[in-house]
C-alpha atoms as one frame of an Amber mdcrd trajectory, in Angstrom:
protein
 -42.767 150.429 114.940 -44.479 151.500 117.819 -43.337 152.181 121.462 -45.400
 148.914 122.741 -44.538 146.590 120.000 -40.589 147.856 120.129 -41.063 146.384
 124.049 -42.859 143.085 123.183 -39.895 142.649 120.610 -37.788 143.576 123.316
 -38.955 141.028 125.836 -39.414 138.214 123.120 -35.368 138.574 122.125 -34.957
 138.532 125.709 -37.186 135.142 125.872 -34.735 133.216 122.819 -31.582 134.748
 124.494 -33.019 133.260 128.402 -34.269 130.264 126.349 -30.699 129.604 124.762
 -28.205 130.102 127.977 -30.489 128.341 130.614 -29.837 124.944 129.507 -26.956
 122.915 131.489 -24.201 122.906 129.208 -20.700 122.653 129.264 -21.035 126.809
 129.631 -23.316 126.500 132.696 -20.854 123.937 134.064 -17.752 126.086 134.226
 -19.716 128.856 135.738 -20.982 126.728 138.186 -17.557 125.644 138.637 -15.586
 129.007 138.690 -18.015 130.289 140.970 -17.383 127.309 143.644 -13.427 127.812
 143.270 -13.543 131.941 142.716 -16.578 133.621 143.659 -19.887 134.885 142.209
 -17.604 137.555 139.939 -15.518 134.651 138.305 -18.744 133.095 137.482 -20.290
 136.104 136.100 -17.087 136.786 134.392 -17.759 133.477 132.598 -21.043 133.753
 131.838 -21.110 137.197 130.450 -18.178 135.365 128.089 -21.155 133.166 126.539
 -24.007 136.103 127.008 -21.605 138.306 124.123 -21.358 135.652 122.176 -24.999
 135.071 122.021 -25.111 138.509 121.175 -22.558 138.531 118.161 -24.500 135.695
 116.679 -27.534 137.565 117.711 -26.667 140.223 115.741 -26.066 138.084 112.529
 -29.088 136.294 112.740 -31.021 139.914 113.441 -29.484 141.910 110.769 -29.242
 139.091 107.978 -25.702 139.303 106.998 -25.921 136.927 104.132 -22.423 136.390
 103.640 -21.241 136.017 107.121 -23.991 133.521 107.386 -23.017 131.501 104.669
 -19.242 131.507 105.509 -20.082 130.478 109.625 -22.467 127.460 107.953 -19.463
 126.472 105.996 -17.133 126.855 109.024 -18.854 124.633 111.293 -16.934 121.898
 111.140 -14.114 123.094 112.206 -15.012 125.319 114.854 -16.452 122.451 116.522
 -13.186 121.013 116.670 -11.680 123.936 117.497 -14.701 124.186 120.268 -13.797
 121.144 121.158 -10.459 121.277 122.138 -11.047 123.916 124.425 -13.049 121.591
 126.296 -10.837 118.987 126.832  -8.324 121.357 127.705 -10.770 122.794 130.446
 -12.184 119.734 131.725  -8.262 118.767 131.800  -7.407 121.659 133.502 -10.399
 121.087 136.185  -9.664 117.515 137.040  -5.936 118.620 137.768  -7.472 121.344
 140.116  -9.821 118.588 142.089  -7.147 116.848 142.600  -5.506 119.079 144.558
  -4.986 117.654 147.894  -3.342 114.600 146.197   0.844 115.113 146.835   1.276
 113.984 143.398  -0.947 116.441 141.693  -0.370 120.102 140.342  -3.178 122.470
 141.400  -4.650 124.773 138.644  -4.638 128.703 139.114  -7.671 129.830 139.300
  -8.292 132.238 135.999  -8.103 135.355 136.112 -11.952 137.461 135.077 -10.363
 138.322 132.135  -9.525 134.737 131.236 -13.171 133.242 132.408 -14.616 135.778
 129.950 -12.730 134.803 127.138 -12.664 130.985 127.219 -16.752 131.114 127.401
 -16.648 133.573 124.690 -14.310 132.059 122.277 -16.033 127.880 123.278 -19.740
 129.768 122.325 -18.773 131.485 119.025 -17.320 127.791 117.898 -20.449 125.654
 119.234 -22.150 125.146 115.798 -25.887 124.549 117.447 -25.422 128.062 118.267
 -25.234 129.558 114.742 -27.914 127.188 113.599 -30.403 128.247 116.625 -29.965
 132.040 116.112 -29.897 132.185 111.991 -32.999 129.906 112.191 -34.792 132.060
 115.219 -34.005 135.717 114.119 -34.997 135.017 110.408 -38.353 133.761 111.238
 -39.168 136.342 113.797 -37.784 139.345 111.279 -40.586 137.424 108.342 -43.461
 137.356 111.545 -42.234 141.314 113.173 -42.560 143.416 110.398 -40.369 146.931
 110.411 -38.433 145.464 113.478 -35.492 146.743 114.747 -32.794 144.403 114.858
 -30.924 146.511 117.362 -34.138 145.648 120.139 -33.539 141.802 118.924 -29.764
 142.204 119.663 -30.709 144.225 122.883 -33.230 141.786 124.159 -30.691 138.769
 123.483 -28.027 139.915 125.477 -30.682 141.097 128.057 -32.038 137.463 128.679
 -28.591 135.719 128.367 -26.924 138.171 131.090 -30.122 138.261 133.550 -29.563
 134.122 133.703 -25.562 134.309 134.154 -26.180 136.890 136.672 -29.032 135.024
 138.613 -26.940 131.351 138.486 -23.677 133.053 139.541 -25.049 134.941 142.620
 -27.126 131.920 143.352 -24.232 129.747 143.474 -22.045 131.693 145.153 -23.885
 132.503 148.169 -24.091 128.548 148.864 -20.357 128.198 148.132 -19.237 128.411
 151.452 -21.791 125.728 152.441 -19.863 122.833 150.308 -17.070 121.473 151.963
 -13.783 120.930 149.962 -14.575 117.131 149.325 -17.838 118.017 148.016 -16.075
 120.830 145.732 -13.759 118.607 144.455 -16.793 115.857 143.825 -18.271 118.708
 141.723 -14.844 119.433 139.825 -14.350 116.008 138.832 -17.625 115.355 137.826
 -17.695 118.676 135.485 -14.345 117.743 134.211 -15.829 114.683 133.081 -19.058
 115.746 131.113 -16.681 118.481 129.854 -14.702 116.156 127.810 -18.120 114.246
 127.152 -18.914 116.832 125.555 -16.257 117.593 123.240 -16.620 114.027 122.217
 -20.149 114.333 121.325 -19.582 117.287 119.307 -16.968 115.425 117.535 -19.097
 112.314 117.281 -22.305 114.682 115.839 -19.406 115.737 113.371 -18.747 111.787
 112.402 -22.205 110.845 112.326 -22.585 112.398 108.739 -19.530 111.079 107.332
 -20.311 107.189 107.895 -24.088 107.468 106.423
């Protein structure tokens, strides 16, 4: 494979692993979130949780590993629940922290960057759409890229996912001190909220099968 086409490969990974993280998700939520309570480094902490994760599955999808594959298909279901009881835990955890002015209420710690990493890296590795979107990308670009390198796949996945955690976090985090702590707490409860409405529509997408 030559020099130029290692590059387009490269920047077309980079594309899929942009493509997949950019979306407002429950993922782009808590970075948003983090980075309002913490700072731009919680947020990237966070995000860089989801951009490895991308990557591991990245990985599978780029170097074919048939068995792996086969056993994450079959595993779905209940790493969706798994996924999606770290949710509600979350968006439990971030409707006790907007609360925090109330006399009656607990406030949450804020996590440490270890702890931001790891939530967003275990809640991506059990979101099933994830599997499904990198097995089903990376095996039609290895049929359409022939002799590519999976490594430049893998390489141009994490790229894209870290260039978009990196651009939200800083974004956010130079207009944090512009929100007042009414406004923050709007934005907690509301992301607490479509966190658990989440987890229930991941559970419901679970359901849906079963009745039909």
């Amino acid at each position: 494979m030559t020099p130029a086409n290692s590059w387009l490969l490269f920047f077309q990974s980079g594309l899929i692993g942009l493509s997949i993280a950019a979306p407002v998700g429950p993922i782009g939520l808590l970075t948003i979130q983090r980075t309002l309570d913490a700072g731009w480094r919680a947020g990237l902490a966070t995000g860089m949780g989801a951009a490895v994760a991308d990557t591991v599955y990245g990985a599978v999808g780029a170097f074919g590993a048939t068995a792996l594959i086969a056993w994450l298909v079959g595993a779905k279901t209940w790493l969706a629940v798994f996924g999606g009881l770290v949710l509600l835990r979350l968006a439990w955890s971030g409707w006790r922290q907007s609360a925090g002015d109330d006399a009656r209420a607990v406030p949450a710690p804020v996590p440490s960057a270890w702890t931001c990493f790891a939530t967003t890296f275990a809640l991506t590795l059990s979101n099933p759409m994830t599997i499904v979107s990198f097995i089903a990308i990376f095996g039609a670009m290895s049929a359409q890229v022939a002799g590519g390198s999976p490594l430049v796949m893998v390489a141009g996945v994490f790229a894209g996912s870290a260039l978009w955690w990196l651009v939200l976090s800083v974004a956010v985090g130079r207009l944090r001190h512009s929100f007042r702590p009414a406004w923050r707490r709007a934005i907690n409860r509301a992301s607490a909220l479509l966190l658990a409405g989440f987890a229930l529509w991941q559970w419901v997408g679970l359901l849906t099968p079963m009745l039909h």
